[in-house]
PDB file of C-alpha atoms in Angstrom:
ATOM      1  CA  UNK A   1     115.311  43.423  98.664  1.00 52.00           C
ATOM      2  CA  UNK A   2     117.824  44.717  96.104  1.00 54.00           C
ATOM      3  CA  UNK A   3     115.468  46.686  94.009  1.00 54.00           C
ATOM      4  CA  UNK A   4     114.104  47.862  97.397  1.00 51.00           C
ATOM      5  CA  UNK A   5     117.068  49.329  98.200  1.00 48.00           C
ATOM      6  CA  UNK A   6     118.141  50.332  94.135  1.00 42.00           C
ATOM      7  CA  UNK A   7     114.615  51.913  94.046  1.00 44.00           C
ATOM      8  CA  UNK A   8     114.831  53.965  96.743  1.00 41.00           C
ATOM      9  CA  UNK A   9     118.198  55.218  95.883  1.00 44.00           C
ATOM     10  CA  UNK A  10     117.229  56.066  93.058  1.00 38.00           C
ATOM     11  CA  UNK A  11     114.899  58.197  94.478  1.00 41.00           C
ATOM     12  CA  UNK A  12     116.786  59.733  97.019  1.00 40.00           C
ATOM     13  CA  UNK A  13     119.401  60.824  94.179  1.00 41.00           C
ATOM     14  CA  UNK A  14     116.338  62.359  92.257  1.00 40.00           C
ATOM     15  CA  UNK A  15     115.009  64.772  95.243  1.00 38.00           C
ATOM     16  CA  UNK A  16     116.869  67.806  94.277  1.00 41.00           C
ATOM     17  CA  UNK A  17     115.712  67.415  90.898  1.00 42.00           C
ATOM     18  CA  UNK A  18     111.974  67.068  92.113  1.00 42.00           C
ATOM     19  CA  UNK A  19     112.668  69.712  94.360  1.00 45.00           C
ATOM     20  CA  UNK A  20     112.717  72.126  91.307  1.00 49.00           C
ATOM     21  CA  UNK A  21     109.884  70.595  89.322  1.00 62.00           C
ATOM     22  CA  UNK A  22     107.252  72.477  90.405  1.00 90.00           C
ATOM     23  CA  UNK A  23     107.163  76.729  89.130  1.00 96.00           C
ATOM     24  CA  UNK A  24     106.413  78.952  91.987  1.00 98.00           C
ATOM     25  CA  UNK A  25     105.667  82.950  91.533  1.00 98.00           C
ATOM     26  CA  UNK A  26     106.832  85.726  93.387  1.00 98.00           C
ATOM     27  CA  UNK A  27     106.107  89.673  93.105  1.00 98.00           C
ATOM     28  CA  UNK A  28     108.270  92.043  94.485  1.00 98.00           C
ATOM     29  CA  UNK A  29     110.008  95.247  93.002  1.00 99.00           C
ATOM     30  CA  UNK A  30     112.795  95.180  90.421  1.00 99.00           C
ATOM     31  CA  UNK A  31     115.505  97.178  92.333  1.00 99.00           C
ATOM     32  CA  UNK A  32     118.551  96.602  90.306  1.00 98.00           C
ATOM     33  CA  UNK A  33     119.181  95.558  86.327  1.00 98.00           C
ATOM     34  CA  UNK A  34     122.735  93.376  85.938  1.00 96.00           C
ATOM     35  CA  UNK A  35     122.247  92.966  82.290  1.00 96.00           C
ATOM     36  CA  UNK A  36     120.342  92.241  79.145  1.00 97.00           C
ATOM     37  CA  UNK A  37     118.447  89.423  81.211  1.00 97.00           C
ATOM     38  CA  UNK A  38     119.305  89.257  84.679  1.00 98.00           C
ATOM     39  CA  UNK A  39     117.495  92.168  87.752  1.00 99.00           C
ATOM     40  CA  UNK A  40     117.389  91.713  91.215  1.00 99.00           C
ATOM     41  CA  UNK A  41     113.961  91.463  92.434  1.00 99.00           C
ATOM     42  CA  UNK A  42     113.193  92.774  96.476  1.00 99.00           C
ATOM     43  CA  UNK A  43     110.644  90.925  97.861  1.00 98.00           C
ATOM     44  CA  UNK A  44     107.402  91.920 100.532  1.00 96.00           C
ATOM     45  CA  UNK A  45     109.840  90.358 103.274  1.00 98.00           C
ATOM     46  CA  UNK A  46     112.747  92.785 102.444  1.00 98.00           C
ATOM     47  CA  UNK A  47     114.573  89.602 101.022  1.00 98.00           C
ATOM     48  CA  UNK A  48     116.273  89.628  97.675  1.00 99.00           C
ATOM     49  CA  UNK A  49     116.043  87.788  94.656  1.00 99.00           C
ATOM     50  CA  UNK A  50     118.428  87.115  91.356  1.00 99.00           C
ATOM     51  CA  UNK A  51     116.365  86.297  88.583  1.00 99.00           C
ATOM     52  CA  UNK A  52     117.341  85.803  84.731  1.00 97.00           C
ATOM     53  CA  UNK A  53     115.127  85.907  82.523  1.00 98.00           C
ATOM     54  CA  UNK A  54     113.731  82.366  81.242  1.00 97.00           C
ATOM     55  CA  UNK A  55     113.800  81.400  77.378  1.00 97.00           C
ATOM     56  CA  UNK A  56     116.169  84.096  75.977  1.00 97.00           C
ATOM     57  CA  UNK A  57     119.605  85.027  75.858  1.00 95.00           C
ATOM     58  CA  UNK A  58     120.903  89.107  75.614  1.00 96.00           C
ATOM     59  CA  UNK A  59     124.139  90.116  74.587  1.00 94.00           C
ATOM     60  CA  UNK A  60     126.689  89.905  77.455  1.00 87.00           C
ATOM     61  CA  UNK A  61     127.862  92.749  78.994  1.00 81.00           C
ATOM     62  CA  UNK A  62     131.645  93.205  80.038  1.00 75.00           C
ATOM     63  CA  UNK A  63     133.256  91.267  82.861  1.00 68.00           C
ATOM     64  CA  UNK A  64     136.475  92.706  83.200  1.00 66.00           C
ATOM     65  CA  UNK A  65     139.444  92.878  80.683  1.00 67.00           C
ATOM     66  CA  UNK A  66     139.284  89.184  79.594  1.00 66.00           C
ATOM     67  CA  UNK A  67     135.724  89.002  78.674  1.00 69.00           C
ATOM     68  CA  UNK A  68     134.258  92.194  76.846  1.00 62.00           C
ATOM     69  CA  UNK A  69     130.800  93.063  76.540  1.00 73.00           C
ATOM     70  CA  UNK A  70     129.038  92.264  73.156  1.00 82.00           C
ATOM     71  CA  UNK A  71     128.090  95.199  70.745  1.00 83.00           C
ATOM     72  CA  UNK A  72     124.616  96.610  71.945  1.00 94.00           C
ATOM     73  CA  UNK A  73     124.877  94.947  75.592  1.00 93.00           C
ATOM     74  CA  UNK A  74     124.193  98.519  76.855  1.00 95.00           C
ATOM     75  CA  UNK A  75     121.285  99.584  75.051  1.00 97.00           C
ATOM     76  CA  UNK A  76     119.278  95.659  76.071  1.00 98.00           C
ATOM     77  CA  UNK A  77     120.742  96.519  79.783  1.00 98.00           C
ATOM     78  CA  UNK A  78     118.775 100.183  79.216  1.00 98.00           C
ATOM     79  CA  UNK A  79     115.791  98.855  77.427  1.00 99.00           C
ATOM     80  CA  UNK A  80     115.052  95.957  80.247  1.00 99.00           C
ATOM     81  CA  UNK A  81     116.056  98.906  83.029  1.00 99.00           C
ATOM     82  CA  UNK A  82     113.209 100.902  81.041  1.00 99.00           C
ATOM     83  CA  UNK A  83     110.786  98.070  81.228  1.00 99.00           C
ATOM     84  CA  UNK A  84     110.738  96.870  84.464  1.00 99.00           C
ATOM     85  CA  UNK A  85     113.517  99.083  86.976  1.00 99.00           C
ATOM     86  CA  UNK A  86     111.543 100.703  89.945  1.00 99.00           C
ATOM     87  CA  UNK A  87     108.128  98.870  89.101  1.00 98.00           C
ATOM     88  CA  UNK A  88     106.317  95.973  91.039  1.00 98.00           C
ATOM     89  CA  UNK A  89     106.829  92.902  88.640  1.00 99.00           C
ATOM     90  CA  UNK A  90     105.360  89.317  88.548  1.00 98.00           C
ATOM     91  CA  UNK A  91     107.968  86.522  88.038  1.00 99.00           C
ATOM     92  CA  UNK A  92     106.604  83.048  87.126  1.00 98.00           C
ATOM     93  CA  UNK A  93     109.603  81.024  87.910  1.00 98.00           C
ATOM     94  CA  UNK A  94     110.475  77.432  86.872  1.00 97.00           C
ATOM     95  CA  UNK A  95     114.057  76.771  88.614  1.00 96.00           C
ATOM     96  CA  UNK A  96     116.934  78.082  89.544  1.00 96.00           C
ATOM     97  CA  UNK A  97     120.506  77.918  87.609  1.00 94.00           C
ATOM     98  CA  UNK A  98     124.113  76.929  88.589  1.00 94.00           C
ATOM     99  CA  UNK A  99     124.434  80.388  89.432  1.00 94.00           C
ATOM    100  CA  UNK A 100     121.221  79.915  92.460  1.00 97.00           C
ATOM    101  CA  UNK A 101     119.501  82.742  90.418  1.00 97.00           C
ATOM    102  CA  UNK A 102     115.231  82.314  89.824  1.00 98.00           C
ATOM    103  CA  UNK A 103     114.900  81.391  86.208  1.00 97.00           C
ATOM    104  CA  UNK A 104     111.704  83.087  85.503  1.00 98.00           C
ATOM    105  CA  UNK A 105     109.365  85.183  83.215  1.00 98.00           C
ATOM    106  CA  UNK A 106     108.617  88.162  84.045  1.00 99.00           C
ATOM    107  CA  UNK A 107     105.554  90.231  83.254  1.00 99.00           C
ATOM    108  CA  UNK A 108     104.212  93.875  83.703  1.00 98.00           C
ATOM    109  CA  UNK A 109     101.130  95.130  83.589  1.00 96.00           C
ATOM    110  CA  UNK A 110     100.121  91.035  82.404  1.00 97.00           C
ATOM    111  CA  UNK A 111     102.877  91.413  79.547  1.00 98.00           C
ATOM    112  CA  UNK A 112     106.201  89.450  79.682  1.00 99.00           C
ATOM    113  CA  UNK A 113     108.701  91.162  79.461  1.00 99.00           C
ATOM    114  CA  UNK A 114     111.403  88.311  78.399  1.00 98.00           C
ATOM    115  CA  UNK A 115     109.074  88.489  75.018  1.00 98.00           C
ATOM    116  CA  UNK A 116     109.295  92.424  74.308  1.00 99.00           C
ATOM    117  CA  UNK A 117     112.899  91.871  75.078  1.00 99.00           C
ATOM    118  CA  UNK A 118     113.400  89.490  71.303  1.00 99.00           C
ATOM    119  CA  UNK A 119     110.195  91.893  70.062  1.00 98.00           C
ATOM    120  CA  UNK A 120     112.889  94.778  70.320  1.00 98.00           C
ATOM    121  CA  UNK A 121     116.043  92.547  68.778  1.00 98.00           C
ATOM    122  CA  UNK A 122     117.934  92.940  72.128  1.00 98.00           C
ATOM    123  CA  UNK A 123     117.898  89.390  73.067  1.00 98.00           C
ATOM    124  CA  UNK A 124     117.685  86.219  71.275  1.00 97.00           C
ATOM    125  CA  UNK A 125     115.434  83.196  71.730  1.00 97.00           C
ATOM    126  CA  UNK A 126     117.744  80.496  73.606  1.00 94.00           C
ATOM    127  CA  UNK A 127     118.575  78.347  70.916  1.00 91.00           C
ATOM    128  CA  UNK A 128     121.500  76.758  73.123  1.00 90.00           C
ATOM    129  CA  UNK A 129     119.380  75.234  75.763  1.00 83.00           C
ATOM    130  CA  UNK A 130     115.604  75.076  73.989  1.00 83.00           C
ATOM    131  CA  UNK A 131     114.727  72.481  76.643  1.00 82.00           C
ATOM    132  CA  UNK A 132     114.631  75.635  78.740  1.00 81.00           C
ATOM    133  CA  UNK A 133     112.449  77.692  76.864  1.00 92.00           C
ATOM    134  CA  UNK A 134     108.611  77.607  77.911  1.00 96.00           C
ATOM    135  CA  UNK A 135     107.639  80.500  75.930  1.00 96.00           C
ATOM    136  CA  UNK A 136     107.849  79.215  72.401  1.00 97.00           C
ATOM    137  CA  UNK A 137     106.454  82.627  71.271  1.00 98.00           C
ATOM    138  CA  UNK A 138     110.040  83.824  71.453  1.00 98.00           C
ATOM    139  CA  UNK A 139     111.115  81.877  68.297  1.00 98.00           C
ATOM    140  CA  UNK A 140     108.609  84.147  66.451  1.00 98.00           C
ATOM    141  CA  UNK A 141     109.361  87.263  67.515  1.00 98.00           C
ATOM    142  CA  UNK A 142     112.834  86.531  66.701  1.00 98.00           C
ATOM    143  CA  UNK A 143     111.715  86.099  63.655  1.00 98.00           C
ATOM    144  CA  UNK A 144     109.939  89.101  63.075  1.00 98.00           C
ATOM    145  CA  UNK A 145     112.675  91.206  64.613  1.00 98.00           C
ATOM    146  CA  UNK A 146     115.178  89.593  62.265  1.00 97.00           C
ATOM    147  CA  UNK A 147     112.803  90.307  59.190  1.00 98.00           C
ATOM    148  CA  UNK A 148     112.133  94.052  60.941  1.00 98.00           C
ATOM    149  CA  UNK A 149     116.155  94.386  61.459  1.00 98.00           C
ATOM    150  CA  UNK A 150     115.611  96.169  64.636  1.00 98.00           C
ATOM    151  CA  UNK A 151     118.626  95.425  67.688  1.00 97.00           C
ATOM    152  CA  UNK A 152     120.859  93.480  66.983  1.00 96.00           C
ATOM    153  CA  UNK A 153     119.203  92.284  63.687  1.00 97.00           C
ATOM    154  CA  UNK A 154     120.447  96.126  62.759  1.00 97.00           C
ATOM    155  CA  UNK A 155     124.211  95.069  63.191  1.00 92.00           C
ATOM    156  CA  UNK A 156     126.028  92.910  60.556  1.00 90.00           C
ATOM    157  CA  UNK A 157     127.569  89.901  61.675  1.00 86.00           C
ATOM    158  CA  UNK A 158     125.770  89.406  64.970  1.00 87.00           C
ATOM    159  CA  UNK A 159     127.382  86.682  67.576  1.00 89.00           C
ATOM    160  CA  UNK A 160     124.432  84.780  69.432  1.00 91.00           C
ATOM    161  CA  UNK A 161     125.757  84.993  72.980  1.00 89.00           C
ATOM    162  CA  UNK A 162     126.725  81.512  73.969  1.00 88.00           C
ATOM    163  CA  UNK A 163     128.847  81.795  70.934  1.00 87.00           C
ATOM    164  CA  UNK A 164     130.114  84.661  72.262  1.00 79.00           C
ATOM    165  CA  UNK A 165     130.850  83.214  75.754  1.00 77.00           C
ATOM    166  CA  UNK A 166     132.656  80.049  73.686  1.00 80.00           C
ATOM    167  CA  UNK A 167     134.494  82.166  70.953  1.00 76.00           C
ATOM    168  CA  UNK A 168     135.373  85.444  72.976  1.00 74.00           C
ATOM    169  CA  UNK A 169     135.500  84.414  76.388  1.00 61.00           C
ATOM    170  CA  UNK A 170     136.736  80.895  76.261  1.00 65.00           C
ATOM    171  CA  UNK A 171     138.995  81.473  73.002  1.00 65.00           C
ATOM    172  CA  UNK A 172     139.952  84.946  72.942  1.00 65.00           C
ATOM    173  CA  UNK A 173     138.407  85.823  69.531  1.00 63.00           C
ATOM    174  CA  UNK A 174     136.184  89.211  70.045  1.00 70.00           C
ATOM    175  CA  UNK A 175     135.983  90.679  67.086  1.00 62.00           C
ATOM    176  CA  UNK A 176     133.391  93.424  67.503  1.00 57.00           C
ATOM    177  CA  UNK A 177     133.744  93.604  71.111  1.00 52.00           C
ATOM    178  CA  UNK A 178     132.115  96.357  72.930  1.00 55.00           C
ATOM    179  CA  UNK A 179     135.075  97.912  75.409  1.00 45.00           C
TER     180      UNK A 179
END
């Protein structure tokens, strides 16, 4: 009876978890870009949806005085608002984060978009959490736009962003910080 009762507390604590095994896509429009990898997708049902963008990391843009934006946040906050801003976009989603936003690829016109985003050297492959990262592709286009110098493989000294959020934001050293 006790491993009866172990058992199925054990899976009762595991439901949320299973809850977010499964991917799910949606389509909708991309109606507003936060950042380097985060848009806010408006669904068929006029419902609204946060997404960031699964298996890379873009430099972080400013949140207020204590926590400036990296160099180059702008132009990967312009160059995913180029990609993907006004247009009907597929997102192939696999979860959502601590923040309740869709962690998802996204792809236009059958191209992701999360992939041209490390093609272009305005995002990096997300070393920090690879257990997240279902597009292993990313790690080679990183690569290539490290060998290519293009982004932020153009810049000296370049800060991946969770060592930004750990250095800048947590310690309060931002050298190179974008005001």
């Amino acid at each position: 009876m006790k491993k009866i009762s172990v058992f199925a507390g054990l899976a009762f604590a595991l439901l949320p978890l299973l809850a977010n095994a499964e991917a799910w896509s949606e389509t909708g429009k991309v109606i507003y870009v936060d950042d380097g990898d985060t848009v806010v997708l408006l669904r068929s049902d006029n419902s609204r949806m946060k997404i960031r963008l699964s298996d890379i990391d873009a430099p972080e843009s400013m949140h207020g005085q204590k926590r400036p934006g990296q160099p180059l946040s702008q132009k990967a906050t312009d160059y995913l608002k180029s990609l993907v801003h006004g247009k009907i976009v597929n997102a192939h989603c696999y979860e959502f984060d601590r923040y309740k936003r869709g962690v998802c690829t996204i792809t236009v016109d059958g191209q992701s978009v999360n992939l041209k985003m490390v093609h272009a050297g305005l995002a990096w492959a997300n070393r920090a959490n690879p257990k997240y990262v279902r597009d292993t592709r990313v790690y080679e286009a990183e690569s290539v736009a490290k060998k290519q110098a293009v982004g932020v493989w153009s810049q000296p000294n370049q800060v991946a962003p969770w060592r930004w959020r750990k250095d800048c934001w947590n310690d309060a050293a931002c050298d190179g910080a974008e005001q």
